[in-house]
Tab-separated table of C-alpha atoms in Angstrom:
chain	number	residue	atom	x	y	z
A	1	UNK	CA	81.078	107.745	85.587
A	2	UNK	CA	83.321	109.792	87.845
A	3	UNK	CA	86.227	111.314	85.935
A	4	UNK	CA	89.347	112.712	87.561
A	5	UNK	CA	91.685	114.881	85.523
A	6	UNK	CA	95.089	116.068	86.588
A	7	UNK	CA	97.258	118.628	84.957
A	8	UNK	CA	99.937	118.887	84.081
A	9	UNK	CA	100.784	115.229	83.476
A	10	UNK	CA	104.496	116.005	83.321
A	11	UNK	CA	106.299	118.758	85.148
A	12	UNK	CA	109.966	119.601	85.153
A	13	UNK	CA	110.902	122.359	87.531
A	14	UNK	CA	114.022	123.859	88.977
A	15	UNK	CA	114.928	123.592	92.605
A	16	UNK	CA	113.687	126.535	94.578
A	17	UNK	CA	110.716	127.260	92.316
A	18	UNK	CA	107.022	127.090	93.145
A	19	UNK	CA	104.348	125.298	91.166
A	20	UNK	CA	100.783	123.997	91.422
A	21	UNK	CA	99.269	120.715	90.285
A	22	UNK	CA	95.538	120.737	89.560
A	23	UNK	CA	92.972	118.013	90.051
A	24	UNK	CA	89.449	118.364	88.620
A	25	UNK	CA	86.703	115.822	89.165
A	26	UNK	CA	83.330	115.432	87.545
A	27	UNK	CA	80.823	114.670	90.312
A	28	UNK	CA	80.339	115.568	93.934
A	29	UNK	CA	82.549	113.847	96.427
A	30	UNK	CA	83.089	114.011	100.162
A	31	UNK	CA	86.701	112.955	100.131
A	32	UNK	CA	89.767	113.742	98.077
A	33	UNK	CA	93.185	112.188	98.526
A	34	UNK	CA	96.670	113.013	97.352
A	35	UNK	CA	99.264	110.271	97.031
A	36	UNK	CA	102.907	110.143	96.141
A	37	UNK	CA	104.437	107.244	94.227
A	38	UNK	CA	108.143	106.670	93.689
A	39	UNK	CA	109.193	104.518	90.705
A	40	UNK	CA	108.303	100.859	91.241
A	41	UNK	CA	106.861	101.595	94.676
A	42	UNK	CA	103.420	101.719	96.222
A	43	UNK	CA	101.291	104.733	97.049
A	44	UNK	CA	102.174	106.917	99.992
A	45	UNK	CA	99.306	108.923	101.436
A	46	UNK	CA	100.032	112.653	101.573
A	47	UNK	CA	96.736	114.366	102.340
A	48	UNK	CA	93.096	113.577	102.987
A	49	UNK	CA	90.747	116.493	102.323
A	50	UNK	CA	87.271	116.061	103.734
A	51	UNK	CA	85.426	119.339	103.374
A	52	UNK	CA	85.058	122.404	101.220
A	53	UNK	CA	87.810	124.893	101.905
A	54	UNK	CA	90.044	122.303	103.567
A	55	UNK	CA	93.712	123.174	103.455
A	56	UNK	CA	96.507	120.944	104.669
A	57	UNK	CA	100.253	121.473	104.666
A	58	UNK	CA	103.190	119.177	105.170
A	59	UNK	CA	106.642	120.563	104.591
A	60	UNK	CA	106.874	122.058	101.101
A	61	UNK	CA	103.499	120.656	100.004
A	62	UNK	CA	100.104	122.241	100.553
A	63	UNK	CA	96.804	120.813	99.361
A	64	UNK	CA	93.435	122.512	99.159
A	65	UNK	CA	89.913	121.536	98.189
A	66	UNK	CA	87.085	123.506	96.599
A	67	UNK	CA	84.107	121.169	96.386
A	68	UNK	CA	81.931	123.727	94.622
A	69	UNK	CA	84.428	124.019	91.777
A	70	UNK	CA	85.265	120.296	92.090
A	71	UNK	CA	88.908	121.270	92.192
A	72	UNK	CA	91.853	120.406	94.360
A	73	UNK	CA	95.329	121.846	94.135
A	74	UNK	CA	98.690	120.596	95.324
A	75	UNK	CA	101.091	123.497	95.715
A	76	UNK	CA	104.813	122.949	95.839
A	77	UNK	CA	106.913	125.610	97.521
A	78	UNK	CA	110.665	125.961	96.923
A	79	UNK	CA	110.985	122.551	95.290
A	80	UNK	CA	113.840	120.224	96.175
A	81	UNK	CA	115.093	117.152	94.316
A	82	UNK	CA	113.582	114.784	96.912
A	83	UNK	CA	110.118	115.823	95.753
A	84	UNK	CA	110.681	114.149	92.383
A	85	UNK	CA	107.956	111.488	92.110
A	86	UNK	CA	104.531	110.905	90.591
A	87	UNK	CA	101.624	112.527	92.396
A	88	UNK	CA	98.097	111.211	92.161
A	89	UNK	CA	94.832	112.655	93.284
A	90	UNK	CA	91.970	110.287	93.978
A	91	UNK	CA	88.319	110.908	94.637
A	92	UNK	CA	85.850	108.762	96.491
A	93	UNK	CA	82.696	109.021	94.412
A	94	UNK	CA	80.485	108.462	97.442
A	95	UNK	CA	80.245	104.792	96.583
A	96	UNK	CA	82.043	103.885	99.769
A	97	UNK	CA	84.421	101.624	97.962
A	98	UNK	CA	86.084	102.764	94.766
A	99	UNK	CA	88.777	105.388	94.681
A	100	UNK	CA	88.926	107.018	91.257
A	101	UNK	CA	92.444	108.115	90.405
A	102	UNK	CA	93.759	110.697	88.028
A	103	UNK	CA	96.502	109.727	85.585
A	104	UNK	CA	99.142	111.220	87.817
A	105	UNK	CA	101.582	114.096	87.522
A	106	UNK	CA	105.179	113.057	87.003
A	107	UNK	CA	107.334	115.665	88.715
A	108	UNK	CA	111.052	116.069	88.103
A	109	UNK	CA	112.948	118.630	90.140
A	110	UNK	CA	116.289	119.581	88.638
A	111	UNK	CA	119.196	121.586	90.069
B	1	UNK	CA	105.062	101.439	106.492
B	2	UNK	CA	101.288	101.004	106.384
B	3	UNK	CA	101.063	97.552	107.954
B	4	UNK	CA	99.531	96.160	104.754
B	5	UNK	CA	101.662	93.396	103.301
B	6	UNK	CA	101.365	91.723	99.926
B	7	UNK	CA	102.933	88.580	98.544
B	8	UNK	CA	104.691	87.828	96.383
B	9	UNK	CA	106.409	91.092	95.457
B	10	UNK	CA	107.197	89.955	91.928
B	11	UNK	CA	105.759	87.229	89.756
B	12	UNK	CA	106.188	86.044	86.188
B	13	UNK	CA	103.459	83.931	84.591
B	14	UNK	CA	102.707	82.588	81.160
B	15	UNK	CA	99.650	83.613	79.169
B	16	UNK	CA	96.706	81.333	79.963
B	17	UNK	CA	97.915	80.458	83.453
B	18	UNK	CA	96.207	81.333	86.709
B	19	UNK	CA	97.652	83.430	89.533
B	20	UNK	CA	96.808	84.128	93.176
B	21	UNK	CA	97.981	87.264	94.923
B	22	UNK	CA	97.735	87.687	98.672
B	23	UNK	CA	97.189	90.603	100.990
B	24	UNK	CA	97.400	90.839	104.747
B	25	UNK	CA	95.450	93.840	105.942
B	26	UNK	CA	96.415	96.189	108.716
B	27	UNK	CA	95.428	95.019	112.167
B	28	UNK	CA	91.812	95.875	112.965
B	29	UNK	CA	90.885	96.679	109.361
B	30	UNK	CA	87.838	94.859	107.989
B	31	UNK	CA	87.818	96.240	104.447
B	32	UNK	CA	90.176	95.358	101.614
B	33	UNK	CA	90.258	96.813	98.110
B	34	UNK	CA	92.287	95.726	95.105
B	35	UNK	CA	93.606	97.953	92.337
B	36	UNK	CA	95.429	97.310	89.068
B	37	UNK	CA	98.012	99.843	87.963
B	38	UNK	CA	99.331	99.497	84.441
B	39	UNK	CA	102.619	101.147	83.620
B	40	UNK	CA	102.289	104.909	83.398
B	41	UNK	CA	98.649	104.895	84.523
B	42	UNK	CA	96.704	105.587	87.674
B	43	UNK	CA	95.376	102.647	89.697
B	44	UNK	CA	92.075	101.156	88.545
B	45	UNK	CA	89.620	99.733	91.075
B	46	UNK	CA	89.052	95.991	90.743
B	47	UNK	CA	86.837	95.154	93.738
B	48	UNK	CA	86.378	95.581	97.450
B	49	UNK	CA	85.648	93.108	100.228
B	50	UNK	CA	83.953	94.064	103.465
B	51	UNK	CA	83.612	91.511	106.249
B	52	UNK	CA	84.166	88.624	103.822
B	53	UNK	CA	81.600	89.783	101.256
B	54	UNK	CA	82.225	91.523	97.933
B	55	UNK	CA	81.054	95.102	98.427
B	56	UNK	CA	81.689	96.620	95.012
B	57	UNK	CA	83.326	95.833	91.721
B	58	UNK	CA	84.981	97.835	88.981
B	59	UNK	CA	84.978	97.204	85.259
B	60	UNK	CA	86.954	93.970	85.261
B	61	UNK	CA	85.919	90.625	83.725
B	62	UNK	CA	84.783	87.662	85.854
B	63	UNK	CA	88.166	85.967	85.488
B	64	UNK	CA	89.253	88.441	88.189
B	65	UNK	CA	87.897	87.068	91.451
B	66	UNK	CA	88.654	87.428	95.104
B	67	UNK	CA	88.184	86.215	98.618
B	68	UNK	CA	88.354	87.682	102.072
B	69	UNK	CA	89.017	85.424	105.012
B	70	UNK	CA	87.729	85.626	108.612
B	71	UNK	CA	90.976	87.319	109.667
B	72	UNK	CA	90.257	89.889	106.896
B	73	UNK	CA	93.246	88.932	104.788
B	74	UNK	CA	92.424	88.672	101.108
B	75	UNK	CA	93.302	86.996	97.832
B	76	UNK	CA	93.022	88.160	94.262
B	77	UNK	CA	92.761	85.399	91.678
B	78	UNK	CA	93.160	85.923	87.974
B	79	UNK	CA	92.363	83.099	85.555
B	80	UNK	CA	93.361	82.737	81.901
B	81	UNK	CA	96.055	85.373	82.147
B	82	UNK	CA	96.462	87.755	79.244
B	83	UNK	CA	99.468	89.887	78.340
B	84	UNK	CA	97.504	93.022	79.284
B	85	UNK	CA	97.183	91.729	82.833
B	86	UNK	CA	100.820	92.682	83.353
B	87	UNK	CA	100.675	95.416	85.982
B	88	UNK	CA	101.303	96.389	89.574
B	89	UNK	CA	98.506	95.026	91.752
B	90	UNK	CA	97.837	97.053	94.858
B	91	UNK	CA	95.919	96.014	97.922
B	92	UNK	CA	94.528	98.622	100.281
B	93	UNK	CA	92.951	98.069	103.666
B	94	UNK	CA	90.591	100.345	105.569
B	95	UNK	CA	89.386	100.370	109.148
B	96	UNK	CA	85.817	100.302	107.868
B	97	UNK	CA	83.748	101.446	104.903
B	98	UNK	CA	84.093	105.129	104.025
B	99	UNK	CA	87.430	105.401	105.807
B	100	UNK	CA	90.909	106.077	104.483
B	101	UNK	CA	92.620	103.277	102.558
B	102	UNK	CA	96.236	102.333	103.256
B	103	UNK	CA	98.142	100.672	100.453
B	104	UNK	CA	100.505	97.737	100.505
B	105	UNK	CA	103.759	97.660	98.573
B	106	UNK	CA	102.156	95.912	95.612
B	107	UNK	CA	102.772	92.793	93.546
B	108	UNK	CA	104.405	93.269	90.156
B	109	UNK	CA	102.874	90.705	87.775
B	110	UNK	CA	104.442	90.095	84.399
B	111	UNK	CA	102.627	87.894	81.879
B	112	UNK	CA	104.745	86.541	79.055
C-alpha cells in the first residue's frame, strides 16, 4: 500500500518568513502533485512534478522532487497572509487511477 | 475554475437513505475519479471510470457505486447511508488515463 506522509501537519508562521513542507512517499511513482485547499473549498492544483530533480516555482511557492529519496518539498518564501490554507501532496502510485494523498499541512500565516 | 461541475453543492440525508451525486467532467475528458474527504483528512480514492467502465476502486464497500455516461459525466451513488459517510465528495476529471486530474468544487454531504 502506498503511503504518503506530510510534515508538519500544522504550521504557524510569521509573514516574511521562509519555511518548507515535506512530503515522503513509500513506493516509486512517476508523478507527484501539490494542491491547495481553502476551508470548505475544493482542491486547487499548484504543481505537477514528473521527473527526478524537477523544480517548479510559482510566486512565493517552489516545489521540488527527488524520486530516489521519495521526497518532495514545498518551499514558501517570504510568506504572506494569503498563503494561509491547507496544502496536500498526492502521489500517483503508477496505478493510473488512484491519487494517494497525504493528510495535509494546515498553514497559518500571521502578521 | 476547472470546468468540472458537481451537483448539488450541499446535501443533508438521513441515515439509511440513498443519495446520488453528479459530476459533469471537463470538455474532452474521458476519465472521472471520485474521492471522499472527511473533515480534517486528505481525500480518499473511491473509484475511477474510464470510457464508461470502472477502471479501479479504492477500499470502499459495495454500497458505493457509480456510473459514467456516454458524454462522460458521472454519478456516485451511496446506499444505506451511515453517519460516517458525512464528508466532502470530490469529482476529478482527466483528459485520459495517466494524465492530470482537475477537481470540481465538491458536494458536502451530511448524514444525520
